[in-house]
Coordinates of N, CA and C in Angstrom, one line a residue:
M1 N 25.3 40.6 -7.1 CA 25.0 41.5 -8.1 C 24.6 42.9 -7.5
A2 N 23.9 42.9 -6.4 CA 23.5 44.1 -5.8 C 24.8 44.8 -5.2
I3 N 25.7 44.1 -4.8 CA 27.0 44.7 -4.3 C 27.7 45.4 -5.4
L4 N 27.8 44.8 -6.6 CA 28.4 45.4 -7.7 C 27.7 46.7 -8.1
L5 N 26.4 46.7 -8.1 CA 25.7 47.9 -8.4 C 25.9 49.0 -7.4
N6 N 26.0 48.6 -6.1 CA 26.2 49.6 -5.0 C 27.6 50.2 -5.2
L7 N 28.6 49.3 -5.5 CA 30.0 49.8 -5.7 C 30.0 50.8 -6.9
L8 N 29.3 50.5 -8.0 CA 29.3 51.3 -9.1 C 28.6 52.7 -8.8
L9 N 27.6 52.6 -8.0 CA 26.9 53.8 -7.6 C 27.8 54.7 -6.8
I10 N 28.5 54.1 -5.8 CA 29.4 54.8 -5.0 C 30.5 55.5 -5.8
A11 N 31.1 54.7 -6.7 CA 32.2 55.2 -7.6 C 31.6 56.4 -8.4
G12 N 30.4 56.3 -8.9 CA 29.9 57.4 -9.7 C 29.7 58.6 -8.9
L13 N 29.2 58.4 -7.6 CA 29.0 59.6 -6.8 C 30.3 60.2 -6.4
L14 N 31.3 59.4 -6.1 CA 32.6 60.0 -5.8 C 33.2 60.7 -7.0
A15 N 33.0 60.2 -8.2 CA 33.4 60.9 -9.4 C 32.7 62.2 -9.6
V16 N 31.4 62.3 -9.3 CA 30.7 63.5 -9.4 C 31.2 64.5 -8.4
V17 N 31.4 64.0 -7.1 CA 31.8 64.9 -6.1 C 33.2 65.5 -6.3
F18 N 34.1 64.7 -6.8 CA 35.5 65.1 -7.0 C 35.7 65.7 -8.4
G19 N 34.7 65.7 -9.2 CA 34.8 66.3 -10.6 C 35.7 65.5 -11.6
Y20 N 35.7 64.2 -11.5 CA 36.5 63.4 -12.4 C 35.7 63.2 -13.7
N21 N 36.3 63.5 -14.8 CA 35.7 63.2 -16.1 C 36.6 62.2 -16.8
V22 N 36.4 60.9 -16.7 CA 37.3 59.9 -17.1 C 36.9 59.5 -18.5
D23 N 37.8 59.6 -19.5 CA 37.6 59.2 -20.8 C 38.1 57.7 -20.8
P24 N 37.2 56.8 -21.3 CA 37.6 55.3 -21.3 C 38.8 55.0 -22.0
S25 N 39.1 55.8 -23.1 CA 40.3 55.5 -23.9 C 41.6 55.9 -23.2
E26 N 41.4 56.9 -22.3 CA 42.6 57.4 -21.6 C 42.7 56.7 -20.2
A27 N 41.7 56.0 -19.8 CA 41.8 55.4 -18.4 C 43.0 54.5 -18.3
F28 N 43.2 53.6 -19.3 CA 44.3 52.7 -19.2 C 45.6 53.4 -19.2
A29 N 45.8 54.4 -20.0 CA 47.0 55.1 -20.1 C 47.3 55.9 -18.8
S30 N 46.3 56.5 -18.2 CA 46.5 57.2 -17.0 C 46.9 56.3 -15.8
S31 N 46.2 55.1 -15.8 CA 46.5 54.1 -14.8 C 48.0 53.6 -14.9
K32 N 48.4 53.4 -16.2 CA 49.8 53.0 -16.4 C 50.7 54.1 -16.0
R33 N 50.4 55.3 -16.3 CA 51.3 56.4 -15.8 C 51.4 56.5 -14.3
L34 N 50.2 56.3 -13.7 CA 50.2 56.3 -12.2 C 51.0 55.2 -11.7
H35 N 50.9 54.0 -12.3 CA 51.7 52.9 -11.8 C 53.2 53.2 -11.9
M36 N 53.6 53.7 -13.1 CA 55.0 54.0 -13.3 C 55.5 55.1 -12.3
N37 N 54.7 56.1 -12.0 CA 55.0 57.1 -11.1 C 55.2 56.5 -9.7
L38 N 54.3 55.6 -9.3 CA 54.4 55.0 -8.0 C 55.7 54.2 -7.9
H39 N 56.0 53.5 -9.0 CA 57.2 52.6 -9.1 C 58.4 53.5 -8.9
R40 N 58.4 54.6 -9.6 CA 59.6 55.5 -9.5 C 59.8 56.1 -8.1
T41 N 58.7 56.5 -7.5 CA 58.8 57.1 -6.2 C 59.2 56.0 -5.2
E42 N 58.8 54.8 -5.3 CA 59.2 53.7 -4.4 C 60.7 53.5 -4.5
S43 N 61.2 53.5 -5.7 CA 62.7 53.2 -5.9 C 63.5 54.4 -5.3
V44 N 63.0 55.7 -5.5 CA 63.7 56.8 -4.9 C 63.6 56.8 -3.4
R45 N 62.5 56.4 -2.9 CA 62.3 56.3 -1.4 C 63.3 55.3 -0.8
V46 N 63.5 54.2 -1.5 CA 64.4 53.1 -1.0 C 65.8 53.7 -1.0
R47 N 66.2 54.3 -2.1 CA 67.5 54.9 -2.3 C 67.8 55.9 -1.2
D48 N 66.8 56.8 -0.9 CA 67.0 57.8 0.1 C 67.2 57.2 1.5
K49 N 66.5 56.1 1.8 CA 66.7 55.5 3.1 C 68.1 55.0 3.3
R50 N 68.7 54.6 2.3 CA 70.1 54.0 2.4 C 71.2 55.0 2.6
V51 N 70.9 56.3 2.3 CA 71.9 57.3 2.4 C 71.9 57.8 3.9
P52 N 73.1 57.7 4.5 CA 73.1 58.1 6.0 C 72.9 59.6 6.1
N53 N 72.4 60.0 7.2 CA 72.2 61.4 7.4 C 73.5 62.1 7.9
P54 N 74.0 63.1 7.1 CA 75.3 63.7 7.5 C 75.2 64.5 8.7
H55 N 74.0 65.0 9.0 CA 73.9 65.9 10.2 C 73.3 65.2 11.4
P56 N 74.0 65.2 12.5 CA 73.4 64.6 13.7 C 72.2 65.3 14.2
P57 N 71.3 64.6 14.9 CA 70.1 65.3 15.3 C 70.4 66.3 16.4
P58 N 69.7 67.4 16.4 CA 70.0 68.5 17.4 C 69.8 68.0 18.8
P59 N 70.5 68.5 19.8 CA 70.2 68.1 21.2 C 68.9 68.6 21.6
H60 N 68.4 67.9 22.6 CA 67.0 68.2 23.1 C 67.1 69.6 23.8
R61 N 66.0 70.3 23.6 CA 65.9 71.7 24.1 C 65.8 71.7 25.6
F62 N 65.0 70.8 26.1 CA 64.8 70.8 27.6 C 65.4 69.5 28.1
P63 N 66.0 69.5 29.3 CA 66.5 68.3 29.9 C 65.4 67.4 30.3
P64 N 65.6 66.1 30.5 CA 64.5 65.2 30.9 C 64.1 65.6 32.4
P65 N 62.8 65.3 32.7 CA 62.4 65.7 34.0 C 63.1 64.8 35.1
P66 N 63.2 65.4 36.3 CA 63.9 64.6 37.4 C 63.0 63.4 37.8
P67 N 63.6 62.4 38.4 CA 62.8 61.3 38.8 C 61.8 61.7 39.9
P68 N 60.8 61.0 40.1 CA 59.8 61.3 41.1 C 60.3 61.2 42.5
P69 N 59.9 62.0 43.4 CA 60.4 61.9 44.8 C 60.0 60.6 45.4
P70 N 60.7 60.1 46.5 CA 60.2 58.9 47.1 C 58.9 59.1 47.8
H71 N 58.2 58.1 48.1 CA 56.9 58.2 48.8 C 57.0 58.9 50.1
R72 N 56.1 59.7 50.4 CA 56.1 60.4 51.7 C 55.8 59.5 52.9
F73 N 54.9 58.6 52.7 CA 54.5 57.8 53.8 C 54.9 56.3 53.5
P74 N 55.3 55.6 54.5 CA 55.7 54.2 54.3 C 54.5 53.4 53.9
P75 N 54.7 52.2 53.3 CA 53.5 51.4 52.9 C 52.8 50.9 54.2
P76 N 51.5 50.6 54.1 CA 50.8 50.1 55.3 C 51.3 48.8 55.8
P77 N 51.2 48.5 57.1 CA 51.7 47.2 57.6 C 50.8 46.1 57.1
P78 N 51.3 44.9 57.1 CA 50.5 43.8 56.7 C 49.3 43.6 57.6
P79 N 48.2 43.0 57.1 CA 47.0 42.8 57.9 C 47.3 41.9 59.1
P80 N 46.6 42.1 60.2 CA 46.9 41.2 61.4 C 46.4 39.8 61.1
P81 N 46.9 38.8 61.8 CA 46.4 37.5 61.6 C 44.9 37.4 62.1
H82 N 44.2 36.3 61.6 CA 42.8 36.2 62.0 C 42.8 36.0 63.5
R83 N 41.7 36.5 64.1 CA 41.5 36.4 65.5 C 41.2 35.0 66.0
F84 N 40.4 34.3 65.3 CA 40.1 32.9 65.7 C 40.7 32.0 64.6
P85 N 41.2 30.8 65.1 CA 41.7 29.8 64.1 C 40.5 29.2 63.3
P86 N 40.8 28.6 62.2 CA 39.7 28.0 61.4 C 39.2 26.7 62.3
P87 N 37.9 26.4 62.1 CA 37.4 25.2 62.8 C 38.1 23.9 62.4
P88 N 38.1 23.0 63.3 CA 38.8 21.7 62.9 C 37.9 21.0 61.9
P89 N 38.5 20.0 61.2 CA 37.6 19.3 60.2 C 36.6 18.4 60.9
P90 N 35.5 18.1 60.3 CA 34.5 17.3 61.0 C 35.1 15.9 61.2
P91 N 34.6 15.2 62.2 CA 35.0 13.8 62.5 C 34.6 12.9 61.3
P92 N 35.4 11.8 61.1 CA 35.0 10.9 60.0 C 33.6 10.2 60.3
R93 N 32.9 10.0 59.2 CA 31.6 9.4 59.4 C 31.7 7.9 59.5
H94 N 30.7 7.3 60.1 CA 30.7 5.9 60.3 C 30.4 5.3 58.9
P95 N 31.1 4.2 58.5 CA 31.0 3.7 57.1 C 29.6 3.2 56.8
F96 N 28.8 2.8 57.8 CA 27.4 2.2 57.5 C 26.4 3.3 57.5
H97 N 26.6 4.5 58.0 CA 25.6 5.5 58.1 C 25.7 6.5 57.0
G98 N 26.8 6.5 56.2 CA 26.9 7.4 55.1 C 26.7 8.7 55.4

C-alpha cells in the first residue's frame, strides 16, 4: 500500500513539475490517440527500413592509419634453468615405524 502511495505522490510531483493538467474524461482518449500514433510511426519505421538507400555512403575523408611499426627491441631471452636440481624424494619409510 505504501508503494502505491509513493508512486502516486511521484506521479503528482511530476505532473506539477511538467505542468500537466489531465482531465479524467480526456485521459482515455489521449492515451488512445498516443497509442495509435505510436502504432502508425512503428509501421512507417518498418516500411522505411525495407527501402534500400539509393545513395552509397560517402568515402572516408581520411585514410586508415598505417600499421604500427615492429618492435624496436627483440623479446627478452627465456629465463636460465635453475642452478641447483630439485632435491631427491625422501627414502621410503619402514612399514612398522610409520
